[in-house]
Amino acid sequence: MPGTAAYPLDSVDRTILTLLQADASLSTAEIAARAGASQSSVWRRIEKLEAAGIIQRRVAILDRKKLGLNMMVFAHVKLQAHGQRTLPAFEDAIRRFPEVVECHTLLGETDYLLRVITRDTESYETFFRKHLSQVASVQFTNSSMAISEVKSTTELPLSLLW
């Protein structure tokens, strides 16, 4: 949570998190062996890390291109106004669009940055015309198509913690 103190982690916790970030399907026994701890200790630690919200969920990372989702677009969005109703209304609308896989609030010339995944340019155009441009408070958008992915990871830089 923003503004809260970091959760205290020891070296075993950091090892567990590093291993789970790389492969969430590892068994407790495998993690214990690599972390130099007992299975029961690792299980308890994982439970605590989940309860504390450090581990939010365990997921499979899918290859979007192998699924035919070849288009990745970054869309900067500027809203007409920033009222108490405008921002939540925009954010609620964005949450309903499955094509939007990330939405970030920005400081600067634009208000939001969206990462949008579609099959192709035609699919993005359909999304843009039928959905994004129809959100009432949108003043303008600037979309940039990614032509390649140089780096893409879900792993946090845990080495910065020690």
Short mmCIF file of C-alpha atoms in Angstrom, two decimals:
data_model
loop_
_atom_site.label_atom_id
_atom_site.label_comp_id
_atom_site.label_asym_id
_atom_site.label_seq_id
_atom_site.Cartn_x
_atom_site.Cartn_y
_atom_site.Cartn_z
CA MET A 1 0.00 0.00 0.00
CA PRO A 2 1.26 3.49 -0.78
CA GLY A 3 2.53 5.34 2.26
CA THR A 4 2.90 2.23 4.43
CA ALA A 5 6.11 0.72 5.74
CA ALA A 6 7.53 -2.18 3.78
CA TYR A 7 6.72 -5.68 5.02
CA PRO A 8 9.79 -7.05 6.86
CA LEU A 9 11.40 -9.84 4.82
CA ASP A 10 14.28 -12.07 5.81
CA SER A 11 16.51 -13.95 3.37
CA VAL A 12 14.23 -17.03 3.34
CA ASP A 13 11.18 -14.89 2.50
CA ARG A 14 13.12 -13.17 -0.29
CA THR A 15 14.23 -16.53 -1.68
CA ILE A 16 10.66 -17.84 -1.59
CA LEU A 17 9.39 -14.76 -3.41
CA THR A 18 12.17 -14.92 -5.99
CA LEU A 19 11.40 -18.58 -6.71
CA LEU A 20 7.63 -18.05 -6.90
CA GLN A 21 8.00 -15.05 -9.21
CA ALA A 22 9.98 -17.19 -11.63
CA ASP A 23 7.73 -20.27 -11.36
CA ALA A 24 4.55 -20.22 -9.28
CA SER A 25 3.99 -23.92 -9.97
CA LEU A 26 6.92 -24.99 -7.76
CA SER A 27 5.89 -27.33 -4.97
CA THR A 28 6.46 -26.43 -1.33
CA ALA A 29 9.06 -29.23 -1.21
CA GLU A 30 11.00 -27.75 -4.16
CA ILE A 31 10.91 -24.27 -2.65
CA ALA A 32 12.00 -25.60 0.75
CA ALA A 33 14.95 -27.44 -0.78
CA ARG A 34 16.13 -24.35 -2.67
CA ALA A 35 15.51 -21.98 0.25
CA GLY A 36 17.22 -24.20 2.81
CA ALA A 37 14.12 -24.37 5.01
CA SER A 38 11.60 -27.02 6.06
CA GLN A 39 8.44 -27.60 4.04
CA SER A 40 6.22 -26.61 6.94
CA SER A 41 8.16 -23.39 7.47
CA VAL A 42 7.91 -22.54 3.76
CA TRP A 43 4.18 -23.31 3.75
CA ARG A 44 3.63 -21.02 6.79
CA ARG A 45 5.71 -18.26 5.24
CA ILE A 46 3.78 -18.43 1.97
CA GLU A 47 0.52 -18.28 3.93
CA LYS A 48 1.78 -15.19 5.80
CA LEU A 49 2.95 -13.54 2.58
CA GLU A 50 -0.47 -14.17 1.04
CA ALA A 51 -2.30 -12.89 4.13
CA ALA A 52 -0.15 -9.74 4.09
CA GLY A 53 -1.01 -9.18 0.42
CA ILE A 54 2.62 -9.53 -0.70
CA ILE A 55 1.59 -12.52 -2.82
CA GLN A 56 -1.61 -11.34 -4.46
CA ARG A 57 -2.30 -14.40 -6.58
CA ARG A 58 -0.56 -17.17 -8.53
CA VAL A 59 -1.13 -17.16 -12.27
CA ALA A 60 0.02 -18.67 -15.55
CA ILE A 61 1.71 -16.23 -17.94
CA LEU A 62 0.29 -16.79 -21.41
CA ASP A 63 2.05 -16.15 -24.72
CA ARG A 64 -0.30 -13.63 -26.33
CA LYS A 65 1.21 -14.04 -29.82
CA LYS A 66 0.73 -17.81 -29.79
CA LEU A 67 -2.91 -17.09 -28.98
CA GLY A 68 -3.22 -14.73 -31.95
CA LEU A 69 -3.25 -11.52 -29.88
CA ASN A 70 -0.57 -9.84 -31.97
CA MET A 71 -1.35 -6.15 -31.42
CA MET A 72 -0.15 -4.25 -28.35
CA VAL A 73 -1.00 -0.56 -28.20
CA PHE A 74 -0.16 2.06 -25.61
CA ALA A 75 -2.90 4.67 -25.53
CA HIS A 76 -2.46 7.99 -23.76
CA VAL A 77 -5.84 9.41 -22.74
CA LYS A 78 -6.68 12.98 -21.74
CA LEU A 79 -10.00 13.69 -20.08
CA GLN A 80 -12.12 16.81 -20.60
CA ALA A 81 -12.52 17.39 -16.87
CA HIS A 82 -11.25 15.99 -13.59
CA GLY A 83 -14.32 16.11 -11.40
CA GLN A 84 -15.31 13.79 -8.58
CA ARG A 85 -17.60 11.88 -10.95
CA THR A 86 -15.49 12.05 -14.11
CA LEU A 87 -12.45 10.08 -12.95
CA PRO A 88 -14.36 7.17 -11.34
CA ALA A 89 -16.72 7.00 -14.34
CA PHE A 90 -13.79 6.76 -16.76
CA GLU A 91 -12.04 4.14 -14.61
CA ASP A 92 -15.23 2.08 -14.31
CA ALA A 93 -15.66 2.16 -18.09
CA ILE A 94 -12.04 1.07 -18.64
CA ARG A 95 -12.41 -1.85 -16.22
CA ARG A 96 -15.21 -3.23 -18.41
CA PHE A 97 -13.01 -3.46 -21.53
CA PRO A 98 -11.17 -6.81 -21.64
CA GLU A 99 -8.79 -5.42 -24.27
CA VAL A 100 -7.33 -3.05 -21.65
CA VAL A 101 -4.88 -5.12 -19.63
CA GLU A 102 -3.32 -2.18 -17.76
CA CYS A 103 -4.49 1.32 -16.87
CA HIS A 104 -2.24 3.80 -15.08
CA THR A 105 -2.98 7.31 -13.81
CA LEU A 106 -0.31 9.77 -14.93
CA LEU A 107 1.07 13.15 -14.00
CA GLY A 108 1.84 15.24 -17.07
CA GLU A 109 0.17 16.11 -20.35
CA THR A 110 -2.15 13.10 -20.39
CA ASP A 111 -4.20 11.61 -17.60
CA TYR A 112 -4.00 7.86 -18.23
CA LEU A 113 -1.83 5.33 -20.00
CA LEU A 114 -3.58 2.18 -21.22
CA ARG A 115 -1.96 -1.00 -22.46
CA VAL A 116 -4.36 -2.54 -24.93
CA ILE A 117 -4.10 -6.03 -26.45
CA THR A 118 -6.02 -7.01 -29.60
CA ARG A 119 -5.66 -9.43 -32.51
CA ASP A 120 -4.63 -6.88 -35.13
CA THR A 121 -4.99 -3.28 -36.29
CA GLU A 122 -8.59 -3.82 -37.36
CA SER A 123 -9.47 -5.16 -33.92
CA TYR A 124 -7.80 -2.17 -32.29
CA GLU A 125 -9.69 0.21 -34.56
CA THR A 126 -12.96 -1.50 -33.61
CA PHE A 127 -12.07 -1.25 -29.92
CA PHE A 128 -11.14 2.41 -30.32
CA ARG A 129 -14.23 3.42 -32.33
CA LYS A 130 -16.83 1.39 -30.43
CA HIS A 131 -15.47 1.62 -26.91
CA LEU A 132 -12.62 3.96 -26.00
CA SER A 133 -13.72 6.96 -28.06
CA GLN A 134 -17.28 6.56 -26.76
CA VAL A 135 -16.36 7.06 -23.09
CA ALA A 136 -18.06 10.36 -22.29
CA SER A 137 -15.19 12.19 -20.62
CA VAL A 138 -12.43 11.42 -23.16
CA GLN A 139 -11.07 14.60 -24.75
CA PHE A 140 -8.40 12.95 -26.90
CA THR A 141 -6.20 9.90 -27.18
CA ASN A 142 -2.79 9.26 -28.67
CA SER A 143 -2.16 5.62 -29.54
CA SER A 144 1.26 4.09 -30.18
CA MET A 145 1.59 0.57 -31.58
CA ALA A 146 4.41 -1.54 -30.14
CA ILE A 147 6.50 -3.04 -32.94
CA SER A 148 8.56 -5.30 -30.68
CA GLU A 149 8.98 -6.22 -27.03
CA VAL A 150 12.52 -5.63 -25.83
CA LYS A 151 11.78 -6.58 -22.23
CA SER A 152 8.62 -7.89 -20.63
CA THR A 153 8.56 -9.36 -17.14
CA THR A 154 6.18 -9.69 -14.26
CA GLU A 155 9.05 -10.23 -11.80
CA LEU A 156 9.70 -7.38 -9.36
CA PRO A 157 13.35 -6.39 -8.76
CA LEU A 158 13.60 -8.01 -5.34
CA SER A 159 17.38 -7.51 -5.32
CA LEU A 160 16.65 -3.86 -4.53
CA LEU A 161 15.33 -4.96 -1.13
CA TRP A 162 18.68 -6.15 0.20
#
